[in-house]
Structure formats: C-alpha cells, structure tokens
XYZ file of C-alpha atoms in Angstrom:
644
model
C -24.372 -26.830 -52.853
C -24.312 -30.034 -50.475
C -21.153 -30.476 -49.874
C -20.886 -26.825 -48.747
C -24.093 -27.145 -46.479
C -22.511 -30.647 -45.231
C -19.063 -28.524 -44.281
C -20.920 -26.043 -42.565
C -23.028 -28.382 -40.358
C -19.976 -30.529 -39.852
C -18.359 -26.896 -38.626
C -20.958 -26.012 -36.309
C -20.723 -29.469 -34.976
C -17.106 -29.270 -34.282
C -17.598 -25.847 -32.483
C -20.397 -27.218 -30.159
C -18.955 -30.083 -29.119
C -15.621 -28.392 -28.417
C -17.339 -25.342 -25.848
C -18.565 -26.202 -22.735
C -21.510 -23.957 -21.530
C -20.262 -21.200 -18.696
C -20.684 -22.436 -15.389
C -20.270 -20.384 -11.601
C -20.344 -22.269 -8.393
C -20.271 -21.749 -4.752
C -18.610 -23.336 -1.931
C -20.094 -23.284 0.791
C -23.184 -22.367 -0.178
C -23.908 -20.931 3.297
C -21.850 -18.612 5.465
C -21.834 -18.576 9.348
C -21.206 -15.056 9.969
C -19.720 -11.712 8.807
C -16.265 -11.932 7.392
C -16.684 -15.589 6.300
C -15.420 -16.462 2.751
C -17.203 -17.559 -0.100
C -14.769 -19.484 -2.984
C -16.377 -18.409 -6.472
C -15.194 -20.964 -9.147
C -16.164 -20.345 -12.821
C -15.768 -22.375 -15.991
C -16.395 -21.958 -19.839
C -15.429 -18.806 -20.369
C -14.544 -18.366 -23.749
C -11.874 -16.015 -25.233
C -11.512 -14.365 -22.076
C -11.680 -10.691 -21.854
C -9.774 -8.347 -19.391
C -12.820 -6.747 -18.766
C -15.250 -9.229 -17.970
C -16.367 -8.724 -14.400
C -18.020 -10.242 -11.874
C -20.925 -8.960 -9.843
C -21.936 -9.165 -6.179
C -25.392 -8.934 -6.098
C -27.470 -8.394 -2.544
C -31.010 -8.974 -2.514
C -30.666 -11.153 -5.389
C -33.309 -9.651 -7.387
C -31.529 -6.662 -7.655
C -31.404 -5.282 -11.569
C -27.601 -5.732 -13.279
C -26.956 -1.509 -12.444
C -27.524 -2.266 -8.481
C -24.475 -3.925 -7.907
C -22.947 -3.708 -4.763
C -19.655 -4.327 -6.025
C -17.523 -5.684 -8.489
C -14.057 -7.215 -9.419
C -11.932 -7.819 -12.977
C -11.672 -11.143 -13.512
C -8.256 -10.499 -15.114
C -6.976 -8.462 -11.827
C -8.943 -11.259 -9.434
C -7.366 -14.895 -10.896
C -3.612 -15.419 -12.309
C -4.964 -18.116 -14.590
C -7.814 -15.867 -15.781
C -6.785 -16.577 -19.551
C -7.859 -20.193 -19.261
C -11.625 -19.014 -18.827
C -11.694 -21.137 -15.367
C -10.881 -20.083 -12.290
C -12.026 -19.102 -8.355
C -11.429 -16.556 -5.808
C -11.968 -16.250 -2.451
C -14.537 -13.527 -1.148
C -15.327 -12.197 2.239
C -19.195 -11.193 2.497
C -20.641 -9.422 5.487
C -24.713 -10.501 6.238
C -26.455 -7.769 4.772
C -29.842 -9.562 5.897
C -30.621 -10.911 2.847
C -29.143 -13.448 0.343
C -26.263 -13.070 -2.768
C -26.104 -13.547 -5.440
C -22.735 -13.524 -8.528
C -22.983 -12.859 -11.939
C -20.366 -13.038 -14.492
C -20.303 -9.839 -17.287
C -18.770 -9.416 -20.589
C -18.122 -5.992 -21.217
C -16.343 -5.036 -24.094
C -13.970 -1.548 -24.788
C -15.991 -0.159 -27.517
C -18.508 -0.300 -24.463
C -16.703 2.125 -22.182
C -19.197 4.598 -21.148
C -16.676 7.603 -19.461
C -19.624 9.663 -18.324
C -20.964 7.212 -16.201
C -18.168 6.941 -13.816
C -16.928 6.137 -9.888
C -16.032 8.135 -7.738
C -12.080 7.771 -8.666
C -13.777 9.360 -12.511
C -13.413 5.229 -13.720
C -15.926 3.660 -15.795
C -18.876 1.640 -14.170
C -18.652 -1.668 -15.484
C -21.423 -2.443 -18.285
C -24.209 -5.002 -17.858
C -25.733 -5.538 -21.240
C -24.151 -8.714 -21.780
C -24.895 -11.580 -18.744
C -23.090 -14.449 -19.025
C -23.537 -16.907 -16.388
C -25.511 -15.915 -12.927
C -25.018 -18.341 -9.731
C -27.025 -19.648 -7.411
C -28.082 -17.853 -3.961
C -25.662 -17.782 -1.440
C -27.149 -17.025 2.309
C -26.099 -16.362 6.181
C -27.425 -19.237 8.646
C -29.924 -17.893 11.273
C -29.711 -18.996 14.772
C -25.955 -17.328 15.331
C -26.876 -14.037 16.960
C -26.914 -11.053 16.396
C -23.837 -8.734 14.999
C -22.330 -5.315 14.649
C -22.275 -5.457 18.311
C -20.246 -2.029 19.684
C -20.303 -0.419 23.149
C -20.385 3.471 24.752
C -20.787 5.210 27.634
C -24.058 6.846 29.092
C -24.289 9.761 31.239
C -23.789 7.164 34.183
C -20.513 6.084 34.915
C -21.986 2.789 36.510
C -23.802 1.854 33.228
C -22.217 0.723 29.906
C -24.545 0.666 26.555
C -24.347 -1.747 24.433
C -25.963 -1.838 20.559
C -26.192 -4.464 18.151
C -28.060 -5.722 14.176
C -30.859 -8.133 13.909
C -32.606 -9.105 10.973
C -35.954 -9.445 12.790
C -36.147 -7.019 15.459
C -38.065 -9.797 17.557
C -37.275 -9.767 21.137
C -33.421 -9.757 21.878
C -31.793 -9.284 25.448
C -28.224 -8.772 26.920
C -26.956 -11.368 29.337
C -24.041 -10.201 31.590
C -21.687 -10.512 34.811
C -18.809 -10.994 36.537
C -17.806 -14.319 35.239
C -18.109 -15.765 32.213
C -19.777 -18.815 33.279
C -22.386 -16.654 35.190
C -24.093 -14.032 33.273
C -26.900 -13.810 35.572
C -28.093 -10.153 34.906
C -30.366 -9.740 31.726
C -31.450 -6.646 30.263
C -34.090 -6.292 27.279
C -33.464 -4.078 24.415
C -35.083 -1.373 22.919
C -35.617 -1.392 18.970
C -35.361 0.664 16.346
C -35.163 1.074 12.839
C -35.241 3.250 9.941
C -36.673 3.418 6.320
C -35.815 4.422 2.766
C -38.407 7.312 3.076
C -36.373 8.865 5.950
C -33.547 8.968 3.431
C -33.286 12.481 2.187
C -31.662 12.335 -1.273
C -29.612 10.202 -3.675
C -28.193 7.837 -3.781
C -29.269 7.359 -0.390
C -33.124 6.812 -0.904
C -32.577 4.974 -5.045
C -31.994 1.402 -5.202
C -28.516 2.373 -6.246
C -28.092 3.209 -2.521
C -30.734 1.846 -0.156
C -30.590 -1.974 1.201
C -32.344 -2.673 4.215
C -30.888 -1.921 7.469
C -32.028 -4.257 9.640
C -33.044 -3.491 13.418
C -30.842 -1.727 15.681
C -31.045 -2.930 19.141
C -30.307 -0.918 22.714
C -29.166 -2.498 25.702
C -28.108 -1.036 28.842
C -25.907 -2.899 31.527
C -26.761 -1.195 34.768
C -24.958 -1.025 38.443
C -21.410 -2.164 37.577
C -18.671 -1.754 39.464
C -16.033 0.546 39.176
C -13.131 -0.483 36.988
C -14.090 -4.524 36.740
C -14.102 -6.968 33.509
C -17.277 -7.623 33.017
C -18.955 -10.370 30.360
C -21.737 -10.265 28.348
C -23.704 -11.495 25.351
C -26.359 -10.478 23.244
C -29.224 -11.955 21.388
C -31.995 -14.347 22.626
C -32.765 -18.411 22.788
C -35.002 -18.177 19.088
C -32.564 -15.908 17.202
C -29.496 -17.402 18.945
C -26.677 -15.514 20.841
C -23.974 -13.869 20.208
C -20.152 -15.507 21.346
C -19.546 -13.917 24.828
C -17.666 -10.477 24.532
C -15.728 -8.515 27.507
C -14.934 -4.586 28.717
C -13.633 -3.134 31.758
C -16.638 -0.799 33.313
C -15.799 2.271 34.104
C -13.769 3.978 36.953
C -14.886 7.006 38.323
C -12.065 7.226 40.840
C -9.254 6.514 38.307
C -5.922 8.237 38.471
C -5.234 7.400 34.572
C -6.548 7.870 31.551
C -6.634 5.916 28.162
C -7.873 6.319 24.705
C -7.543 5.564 21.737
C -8.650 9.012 19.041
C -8.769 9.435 15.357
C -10.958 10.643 12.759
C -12.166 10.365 8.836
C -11.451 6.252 9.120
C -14.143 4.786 6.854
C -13.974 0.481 5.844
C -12.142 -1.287 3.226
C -13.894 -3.718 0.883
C -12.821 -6.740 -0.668
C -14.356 -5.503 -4.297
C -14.826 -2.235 -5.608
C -17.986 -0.445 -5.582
C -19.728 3.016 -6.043
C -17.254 5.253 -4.118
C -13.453 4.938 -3.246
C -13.315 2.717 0.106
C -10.812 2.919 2.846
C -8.429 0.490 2.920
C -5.754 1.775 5.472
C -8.981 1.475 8.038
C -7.619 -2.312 8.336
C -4.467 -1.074 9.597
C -5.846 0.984 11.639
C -7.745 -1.379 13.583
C -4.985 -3.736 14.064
C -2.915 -1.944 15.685
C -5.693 -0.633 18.030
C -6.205 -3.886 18.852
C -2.821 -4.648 19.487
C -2.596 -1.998 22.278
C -6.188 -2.710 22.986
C -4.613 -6.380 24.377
C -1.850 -4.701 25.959
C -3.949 -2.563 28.232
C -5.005 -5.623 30.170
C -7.725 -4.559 33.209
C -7.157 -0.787 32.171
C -10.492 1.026 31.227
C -10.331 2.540 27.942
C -12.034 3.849 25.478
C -12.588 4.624 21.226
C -13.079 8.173 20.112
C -13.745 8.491 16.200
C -14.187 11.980 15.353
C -16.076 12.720 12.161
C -16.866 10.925 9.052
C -17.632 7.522 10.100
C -18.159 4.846 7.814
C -18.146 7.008 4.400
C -20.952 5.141 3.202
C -22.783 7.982 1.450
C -26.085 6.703 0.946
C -24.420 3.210 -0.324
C -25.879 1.512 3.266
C -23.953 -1.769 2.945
C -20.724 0.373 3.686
C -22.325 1.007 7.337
C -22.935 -3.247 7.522
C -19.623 -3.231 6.306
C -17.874 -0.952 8.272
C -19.328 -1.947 11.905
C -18.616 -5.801 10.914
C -14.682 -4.774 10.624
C -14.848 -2.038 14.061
C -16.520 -5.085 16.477
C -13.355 -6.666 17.215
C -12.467 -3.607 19.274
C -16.156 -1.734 19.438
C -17.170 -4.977 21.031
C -14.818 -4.710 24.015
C -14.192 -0.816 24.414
C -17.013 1.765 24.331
C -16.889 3.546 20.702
C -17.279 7.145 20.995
C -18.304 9.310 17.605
C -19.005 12.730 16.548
C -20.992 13.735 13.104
C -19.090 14.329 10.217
C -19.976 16.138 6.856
C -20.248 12.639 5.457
C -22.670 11.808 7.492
C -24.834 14.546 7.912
C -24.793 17.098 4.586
C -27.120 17.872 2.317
C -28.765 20.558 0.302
C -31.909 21.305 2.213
C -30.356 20.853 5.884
C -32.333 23.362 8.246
C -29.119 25.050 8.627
C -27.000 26.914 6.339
C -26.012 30.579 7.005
C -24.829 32.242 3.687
C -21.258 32.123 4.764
C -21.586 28.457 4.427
C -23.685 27.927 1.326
C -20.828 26.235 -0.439
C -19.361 24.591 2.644
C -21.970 22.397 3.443
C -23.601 20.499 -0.032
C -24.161 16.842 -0.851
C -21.266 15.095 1.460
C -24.049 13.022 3.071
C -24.988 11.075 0.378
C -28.597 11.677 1.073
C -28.140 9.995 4.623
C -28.977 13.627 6.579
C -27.286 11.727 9.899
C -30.613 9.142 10.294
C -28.107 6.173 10.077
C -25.628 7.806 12.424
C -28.555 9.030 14.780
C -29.645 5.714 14.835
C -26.731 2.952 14.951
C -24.921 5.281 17.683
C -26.017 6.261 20.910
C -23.953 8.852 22.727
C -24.177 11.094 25.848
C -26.533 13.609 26.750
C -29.566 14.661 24.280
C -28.992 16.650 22.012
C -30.834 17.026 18.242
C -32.121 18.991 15.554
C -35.297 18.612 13.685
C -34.253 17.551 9.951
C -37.598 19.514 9.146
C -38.619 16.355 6.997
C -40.103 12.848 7.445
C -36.353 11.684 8.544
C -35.887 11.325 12.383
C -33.996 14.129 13.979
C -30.746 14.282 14.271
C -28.717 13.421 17.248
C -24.960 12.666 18.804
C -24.240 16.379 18.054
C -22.769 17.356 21.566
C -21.796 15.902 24.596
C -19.003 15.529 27.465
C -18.279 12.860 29.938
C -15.239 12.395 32.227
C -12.730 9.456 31.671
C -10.187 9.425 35.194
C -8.566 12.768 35.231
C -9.811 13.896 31.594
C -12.625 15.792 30.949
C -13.694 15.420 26.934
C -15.869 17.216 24.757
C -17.327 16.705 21.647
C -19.313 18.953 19.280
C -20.842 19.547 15.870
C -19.222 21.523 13.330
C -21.941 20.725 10.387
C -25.277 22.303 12.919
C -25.414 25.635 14.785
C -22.841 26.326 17.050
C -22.714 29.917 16.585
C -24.206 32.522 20.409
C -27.487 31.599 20.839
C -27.242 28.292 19.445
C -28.017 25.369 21.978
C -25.168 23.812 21.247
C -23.512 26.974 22.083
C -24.836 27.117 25.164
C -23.941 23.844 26.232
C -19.876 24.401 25.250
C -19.623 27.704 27.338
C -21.760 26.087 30.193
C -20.019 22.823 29.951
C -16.431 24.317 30.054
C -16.831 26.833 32.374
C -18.183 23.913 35.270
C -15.654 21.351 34.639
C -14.172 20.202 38.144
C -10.218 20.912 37.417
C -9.447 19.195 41.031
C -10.665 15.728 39.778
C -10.346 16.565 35.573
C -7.131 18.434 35.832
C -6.765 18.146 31.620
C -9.764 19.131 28.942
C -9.407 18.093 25.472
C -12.413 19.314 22.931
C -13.043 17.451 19.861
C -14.853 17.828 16.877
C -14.731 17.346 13.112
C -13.764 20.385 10.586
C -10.739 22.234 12.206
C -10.184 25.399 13.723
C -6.777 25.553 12.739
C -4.949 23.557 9.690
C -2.229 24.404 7.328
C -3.684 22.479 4.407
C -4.864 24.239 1.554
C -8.216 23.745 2.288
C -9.686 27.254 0.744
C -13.372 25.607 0.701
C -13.811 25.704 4.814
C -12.131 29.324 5.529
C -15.764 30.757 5.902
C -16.194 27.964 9.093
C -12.744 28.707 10.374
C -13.551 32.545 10.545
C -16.702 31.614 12.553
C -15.130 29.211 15.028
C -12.573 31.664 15.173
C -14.647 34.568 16.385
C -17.199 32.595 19.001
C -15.369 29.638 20.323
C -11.515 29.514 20.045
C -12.471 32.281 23.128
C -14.190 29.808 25.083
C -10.878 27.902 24.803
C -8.806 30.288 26.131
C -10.986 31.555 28.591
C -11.479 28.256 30.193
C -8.191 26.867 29.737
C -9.165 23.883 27.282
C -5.793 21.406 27.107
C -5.888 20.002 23.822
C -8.679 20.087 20.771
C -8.457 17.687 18.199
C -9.951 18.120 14.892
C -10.927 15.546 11.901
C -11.743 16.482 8.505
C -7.955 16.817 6.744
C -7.122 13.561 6.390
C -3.346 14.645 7.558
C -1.735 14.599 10.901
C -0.430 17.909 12.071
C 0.214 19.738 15.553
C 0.526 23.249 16.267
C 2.327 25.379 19.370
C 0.028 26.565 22.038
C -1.987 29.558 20.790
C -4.799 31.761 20.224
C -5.484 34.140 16.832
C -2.907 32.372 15.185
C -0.499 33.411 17.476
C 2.255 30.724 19.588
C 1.950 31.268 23.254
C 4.668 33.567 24.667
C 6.403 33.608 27.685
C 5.951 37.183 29.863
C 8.261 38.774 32.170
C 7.572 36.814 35.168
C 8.310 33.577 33.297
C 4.921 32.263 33.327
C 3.486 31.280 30.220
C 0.138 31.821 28.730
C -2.327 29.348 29.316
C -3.424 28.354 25.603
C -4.485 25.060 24.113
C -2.562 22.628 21.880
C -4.736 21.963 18.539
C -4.025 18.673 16.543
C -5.403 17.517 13.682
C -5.888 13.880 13.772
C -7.879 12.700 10.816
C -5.276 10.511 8.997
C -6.843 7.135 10.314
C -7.897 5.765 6.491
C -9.782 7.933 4.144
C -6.703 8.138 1.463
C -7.984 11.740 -0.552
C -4.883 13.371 0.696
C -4.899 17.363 0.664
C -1.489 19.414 -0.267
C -0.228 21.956 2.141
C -1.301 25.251 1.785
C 1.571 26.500 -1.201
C 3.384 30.320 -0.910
C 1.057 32.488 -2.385
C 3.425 34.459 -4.480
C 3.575 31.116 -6.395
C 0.829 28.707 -6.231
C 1.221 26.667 -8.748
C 4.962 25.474 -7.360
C 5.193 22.506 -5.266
C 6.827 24.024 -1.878
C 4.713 23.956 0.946
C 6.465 26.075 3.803
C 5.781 25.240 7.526
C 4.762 27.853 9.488
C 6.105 28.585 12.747
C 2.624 27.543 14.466
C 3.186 24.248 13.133
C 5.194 22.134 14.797
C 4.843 18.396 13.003
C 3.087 17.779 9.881
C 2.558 14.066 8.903
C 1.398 12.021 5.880
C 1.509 8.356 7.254
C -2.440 7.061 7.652
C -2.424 5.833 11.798
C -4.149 7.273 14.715
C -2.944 8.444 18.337
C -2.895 7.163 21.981
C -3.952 9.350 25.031
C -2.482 8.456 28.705
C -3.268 10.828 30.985
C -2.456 10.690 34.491
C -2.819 12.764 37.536
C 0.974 14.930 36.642
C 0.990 14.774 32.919
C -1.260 13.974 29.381
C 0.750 12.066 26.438
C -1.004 11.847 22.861
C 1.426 9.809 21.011
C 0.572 9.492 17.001
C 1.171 5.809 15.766
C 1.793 5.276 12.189
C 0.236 2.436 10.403
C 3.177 1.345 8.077
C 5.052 0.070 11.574
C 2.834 0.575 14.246
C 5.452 2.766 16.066
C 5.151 6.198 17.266
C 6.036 9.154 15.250
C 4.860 12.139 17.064
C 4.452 12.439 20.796
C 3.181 15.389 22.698
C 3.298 15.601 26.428
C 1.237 18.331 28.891
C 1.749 18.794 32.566
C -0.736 19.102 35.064
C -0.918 22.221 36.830
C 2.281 22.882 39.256
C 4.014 19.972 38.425
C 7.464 19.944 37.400
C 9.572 18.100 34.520
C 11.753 16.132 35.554
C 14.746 15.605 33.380
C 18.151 13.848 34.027
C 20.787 14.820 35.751
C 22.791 18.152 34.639
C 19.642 19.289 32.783
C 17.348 22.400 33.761
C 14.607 21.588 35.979
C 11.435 24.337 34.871
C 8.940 24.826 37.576
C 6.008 26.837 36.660
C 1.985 27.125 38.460
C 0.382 27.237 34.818
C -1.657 24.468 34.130
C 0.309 22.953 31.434
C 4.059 22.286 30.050
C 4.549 21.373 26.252
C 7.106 19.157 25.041
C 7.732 18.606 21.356
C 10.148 18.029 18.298
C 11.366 14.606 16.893
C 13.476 12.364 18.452
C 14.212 8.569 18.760
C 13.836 7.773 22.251
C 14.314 4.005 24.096
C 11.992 2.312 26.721
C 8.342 2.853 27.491
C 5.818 4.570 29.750
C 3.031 2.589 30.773
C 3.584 0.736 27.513
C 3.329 3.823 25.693
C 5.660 6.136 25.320
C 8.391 5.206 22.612
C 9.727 5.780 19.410
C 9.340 10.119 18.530
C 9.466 12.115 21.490
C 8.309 15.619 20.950
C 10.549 18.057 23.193
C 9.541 21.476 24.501
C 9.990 25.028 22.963
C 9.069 27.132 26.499
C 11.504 29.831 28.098
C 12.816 29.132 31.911
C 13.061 31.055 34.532
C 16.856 30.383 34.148
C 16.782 32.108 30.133
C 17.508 28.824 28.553
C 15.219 28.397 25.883
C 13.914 25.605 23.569
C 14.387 26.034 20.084
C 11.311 25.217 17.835
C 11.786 21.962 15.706
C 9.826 21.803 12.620
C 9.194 18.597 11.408
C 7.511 17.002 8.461
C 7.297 13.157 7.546
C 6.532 12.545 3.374
C-alpha cells in the first residue's frame, strides 16, 4: 500500500514539474491609434486543441458570450501544435480598453443551434484558460473617424469626427499647412443604448459605447482650392493635418467616385459575416483618389453602410478603414435596409410587410442619422425614444452634374414629402449649368437578379417615380442593394428606348446597379421560369452587362459627355464603361466611321471591348459601344455581356 501511494506521488510530481502554467502576453501594451497592432504571444498550452480560441474582449469586463470577436488558434499560428505561439492583431479604439482570453472548447461541445450568421457554431466559453492583461489606446492623439461632406453651401465643407469625451474640440484650417489660422468649434452629439430599438442592437451582445460625434463646419472657402485642416483641441490633442479640394461651383468637370452595399473587413471573426473585399475597394479609390491631383471630387456610398447590425464596433470599425479617403474627399451616403429596418418602423404599407423586417439590427438609422450629416433636412419621427431619422433625401450640384439621392426604406409614394421633394427637385434643375442628372438610391427599380422578395417595391417605384424620370429627363440612376454589377439600355416599363421616324431617339435614362463594392452574399440571376431549378440564367435584351467581380465605378463628367467606368477589384482595371452625351453634341469617331448628330440630350455607348490610352486618366480598359440607329440606317448591334 506504500509503495503504490509513493508511485503515485512520485507521478504527480513528475507531471507538475514537467507543465508550465498557461501564460498570454502583450506587446506593446499600449496602442497609438486605430489600425495599430497588438502581438499576442501565448505559452503552456497543453495538448493543443484545433478548437481552442481566442477572445477579443472590449470593455474588459465584458461576460465570456460578449465577445467581439474571435480567432482558431489552429487557423491563426503555423506552430499552434507546440501550445506557444503569437499573432499579430490590428485593434481599432473602441473608447475603452481590451482585453484576450484564451478558450478550450471541445467537439462534444458544439452547440449547432447557437450559430453565426454563415449557420457556424459560436465558439463555447465554459472552459477559460488563461485571460491577459488590459491592453489600452493613449489619450492625447486626437480625435478619429474623421470624414468630410458637403452642405447646402458650395463655399462650406463639413467635417465630422469620434471623441471619447465630447469635451470641447475645434477644427483648425487654411490655405497652407503651416497656417491654419481659421478655427471653428464643433457641435456634439451622441446617442444611447435606449435609443436602440431592438436586438442585438440595444443587448450587450450588440451595444458598446459610441463615443461623441463631433460637427464642424469650414466656412467661406474658395472655389476649387486645397485647403488644410485638423481637428481636435490642445487637452485632447489633435488630429495629423488632413487635406481636400473645396468645392467649385463654376467647374466644367465632374468627378466621383459611386458604389453601394460596401460594409468593413475585420481581422477576427465575429457575430455576422464581415466584408472583406471593402479593403480592395478602398485601395483602389485611393489610388485614383492620388491621381486626381487639385481636381474636386467626391464619395457617394449608396445604401447599406457599415453592415454593423446592432454589433456597434463594426461602425468604429468601418469609419477607421474609410478615413484614408473620407478624410480628404467629402463622403456622401444614402440609408440602406441595413441601416434603417425594423419591425415596428412607422412605415410599412401591406405590400411591404415582408420587405422591410429586422435588416437593421435594431439600429432604426440613429447611428446613421447621427455619424453622417448630409444635405438638406429631411426626417421621420421613429415614433419612439430613438432620435428621428435623417439623410433620407437630398440633391446638390457637383460642376455640370446634378445628383440626387433618396430613400427607398421610408415613404416615397404621392403625397409623401419625400415625394414632393423628387418631382419638385427634378423638375427645377438648371440643364444650362447641370446638363446631366443621375438619381441614386438603394433597392433598385430595375434588376435581373432573382430577387422575388422586393417585386412588391419595384411595382411601386414603378408606378410613381420611374415617370418622374422620364418626364424630366433623369441621365443615369444608380441603385444598391444586389450586390452585382449590371447595366441596362435606356428605357421606361421595361422597354429599350427606340429610335422613331425622324431619327431622334427617346429621351430615357440609363439604370445601373452598382452595389458590388464588398458585401460578398452574392444573388443568382433570375433562372427561365419553365425550369427553375436549372442553372441557366438568360440575359435579357434590357440588359446590357452583367458582372460578378466586387469593385466600384468612376464618374467624369464634362460639359460634352458623362463616363461611369466600373473598376474591378481583382486588377483595378476597368471592365464596363458607359458614356452619355450632352445635349447636341456629336460623337466623334475616327476617320471612315459614321459621324451621328442628334439634339436629344444624350448618346449611349456600350458593349465590351479592350481599348488603349486614357481620358483624363480614366477611360481605359472595357469600352462600352453604342446600340442607337443613324440617320444614315447603320445601326449598332446590342452586345450582351456577362463576366463570371
């Protein structure tokens, strides 16, 4: 009986001595700013496990289930097996400090009812192994999120920005950037987890505080001139100085930059499927953003911003990657229904009680309301505690554009305000000095996807404004929502404009649906419907290019023609362009071609083909070539086009 109580305390002995206890450590254990990395080094695991995890943790009290994100050792470290190992981890300052714990989480532990949003298990959290320290943000570095937009004064530029604080904060600004003698104080806001209107948006699942938005105005610039600025004040530090060109009310051209449904990527996975072609995205804006030089541009996101969905970090997360370029050209949005949705929104005709549900999150628009700041003033009363909601509609003029933006998730039906506003703003725009229009908003009136859910909406938009279109001669309307690129012919009802017997043309706007800038839930074309089940997806004749590849598109307009060119994110080359002339100008094309005059207020060009050279900088790769009848017979035939 001794000897086998000696073995076994020998045993023991042997085991203790030969496992070290589980350590996690941090370096540094203090970030500067946003997108700074964090190395995570852990030791002492024993008899690794594919699925241990580790958790990112912000505030760090937060209980095990209120993650904000998490990564697989095994898919994180090559040497994983060894039980030591480190990553590296970008953070963005959500305000408050980190924390990482380590997890062991075994298979007979796989819960599959409690899953993400791609239907995989949450990771479990009954078994903490090791939790590290707190990691923080040092204060005195300025503010962040900083992004700019227009107001309704073209000698004014806005400018909005994150503290932690909310204590006095100012913007500093001029001419040069050793001279930023004009200082303007900010307004603050904020808003609170009761404004939140459902889960997971108002749970501490969802909810982390938001900080304080601040609201600067930079008044009396100058037409078309760089100007400097920075933001913050001498306690809570500043920001590093940032740049735009103001705007130019006399311009002769016209630049933009337009997408939709782009969303942020994360470095760990979390709640809900993140967006990581966003990235790509970006960089290639930014690329032609540097390429512009002194030209005045601007950022128009249509729809279905950040996709944070009542997970609020995603909105820290996604403005942190956006201020490279948000920073330096004014950011335009629209609401999206993933922003905005939810069950009890004030309104919800019964056509649309399945169209518009729980998209939101829980967020009913308060964060968008809030952390933008667009044009004009419109809202709608949420009808609860949450502030009402706003960026609905608006319109501004950009050198010889005029744009318009709306709201496909609130009332836009006759006798609607926002109604009112469309047919009123379209039927006064000055065609002299805006001789192009393009309308934008999210869910579109046209699409070839098989997207069965919104038919009820694209009846309705149908009926009351695709005639306000027409009837005011509306260029080009760009639509979100289908996370696809696809163009259709000039048309109305469905119908490709036709060419009459004086060989004029009708007078009908180009649609294109542009929301293929990140979100990666790809629909399928609409299938034959004498057999839906087979994959074959035929083209219709209305649609001219349909596209897969995640990108966005370019807009030059000048005083003779408009050229959206889509840019595809795998090369950052064109793949699509579409070009619109002004009204009475003619086409030039080279020598022994047909030269098509015509007094209608635009001239379509499209197709696939690779052309050489540039315009402006912009016009390569895909050139789109025209399908219209001349007065000489020859006629273009349609190309029908789509990329896999």
């Amino acid at each position: 009986m001794i000897p086998l109580l000696i073995f076994l305390i020998l045993t023991l002995s042997v085991q203790s001595s030969s496992s070290s206890p589980i350590s996690i450590t941090l370096n540094p254990k203090t970030l500067i700013k946003s997108g700074d990395s964090v190395q995570i080094q852990w030791e002492g695991i024993n008899s690794p496990s594919e699925l241990d995890w580790l958790g990112i943790y912000s505030p760090p009290n937060s209980s095990h289930n209120n993650f904000i994100g998490y990564i697989f050792l095994s898919s994180s470290c090559s040497n994983w097996k060894s039980g030591s190992c480190s990553i590296s981890l970008p953070l963005v300052n959500l305000r408050s400090n980190y924390q990482f714990r380590i997890f062991r989480w075994t298979e007979n532990e796989v819960n599959r009812t409690n899953l993400d949003q791609d239907h995989n298990p949450l990771p479990g959290t009954d078994h903490l192994l090791v939790k590290s320290e707190e990691l923080g943000f040092e204060s005195g570095h300025g503010p962040e999120q900083i992004h700019l937009s227009f107001t309704d004064k073209e000698d004014e530029m806005r400018v909005m920005f994150i503290t932690s604080d909310g204590k006095d904060s100012f913007v500093k600004f001029g001419k040069k950037e050793s001279r930023l003698d004009e200082v303007v104080k900010t307004e603050v806001k904020r808003y609170e987890r009761e404004d939140m209107c459902d889960w997971p948006a108002n749970e501490n699942v969802g909810w982390r505080d938001p900080g304080f938005i601040h609201d600067g105005v930079m008044r009396n610039l100058k037409d078309g001139k760089r100007y400097y600025y920075k933001v913050g004040s001498d306690e809570g530090g500043w920001s590093a100085t940032q740049n735009f060109i103001s705007r130019d009310g006399d311009a002769d051209e016209t630049y933009a930059f337009l997408f939709g449904d782009m969303g942020t990527s994360t470095p760990y996975s979390t709640f809900l499927r993140t967006q990581d072609e966003s990235k790509a995205t970006i960089k290639w804006i930014l690329r032609d953003m540097k390429a512009l030089g002194d030209k005045p541009a601007f950022i128009s996101h249509i729809g279905d911003i950040s996709y944070a969905r009542g997970y609020s970090w995603l909105w820290d997360t996604f403005f942190t990657q956006i201020e490279p370029v948000a920073s330096k050209l004014p950011y335009h949005v629209c609401i999206g229904n993933h922003e905005y949705d939810w069950p009890l929104q004030p309104w919800k005709p019964s056509w649309a009680e399945k169209l518009y549900g729980t998209d939101g999150g829980g967020e009913c628009g308060v964060p968008y309301s809030l952390k933008f700041n667009m044009p004009g003033n419109s809202s709608v009363p949420t009808g609860l505690r949450a502030p009402a909601t706003k960026n609905l509609y608006y319109s501004y003029d950009a050198g010889v554009v005029h744009f318009v933006f709306m709201s496909t998730e609130t009332d836009f039906l006759p006798g609607s305000n926002q109604y009112s506003f469309i047919k009123h703003d379209l039927e006064n725009v000055d065609r002299k000095k805006t001789p192009f229009v393009v309308f934008q908003g999210h869910r579109p009136m046209y699409t070839t996807s098989n997207e069965a859910k919104d038919a009820p909406f694209r009846e309705k938009i149908l009926e009351h404004i695709e005639p306000l279109f027409v009837k005011n001669k509306v260029t080009l309307a760009l639509w979100g929502h289908v996370h696809r690129y696809e163009r259709f012919c000039p048309m109305k009802n469905f119908t490709c404009a036709t060419t009459g017997l004086n060989g004029q043309d009708e007078n009908l706007p180009v649609h294109v649906v542009i929301g293929m800038a990140g979100q990666d839930w790809q629909p399928i074309w609409k299938p034959r419907s004498d057999h839906p089940t087979d994959p074959v997806y035929p083209q219709p004749d209305r649609s001219l290019f349909r596209g897969g590849e995640f990108g966005y598109t370019r807009l030059l307009a000048t005083k003779e023609k408009l050229i959206l060119t889509y840019i595809g994110n795998h090369d950052g080359e064109p793949h699509d362009i579409l070009e619109i002339l002004a009204p009475g100008k003619v086409l030039n094309r080279s020598s022994g071609d047909a030269v098509e005059e015509s007094s209608v207020s635009w001239y379509v060009k499209w197709g696939s083909f690779w052309v050489l050279g540039a315009f402006l900088g912009y016009v390569v790769g895909f050139l789109s070539h025209a399908r219209k009848a001349s007065a000489s017979s020859k006629s273009w035939t349609p190309v029908k086009t789509e990329e896999s």
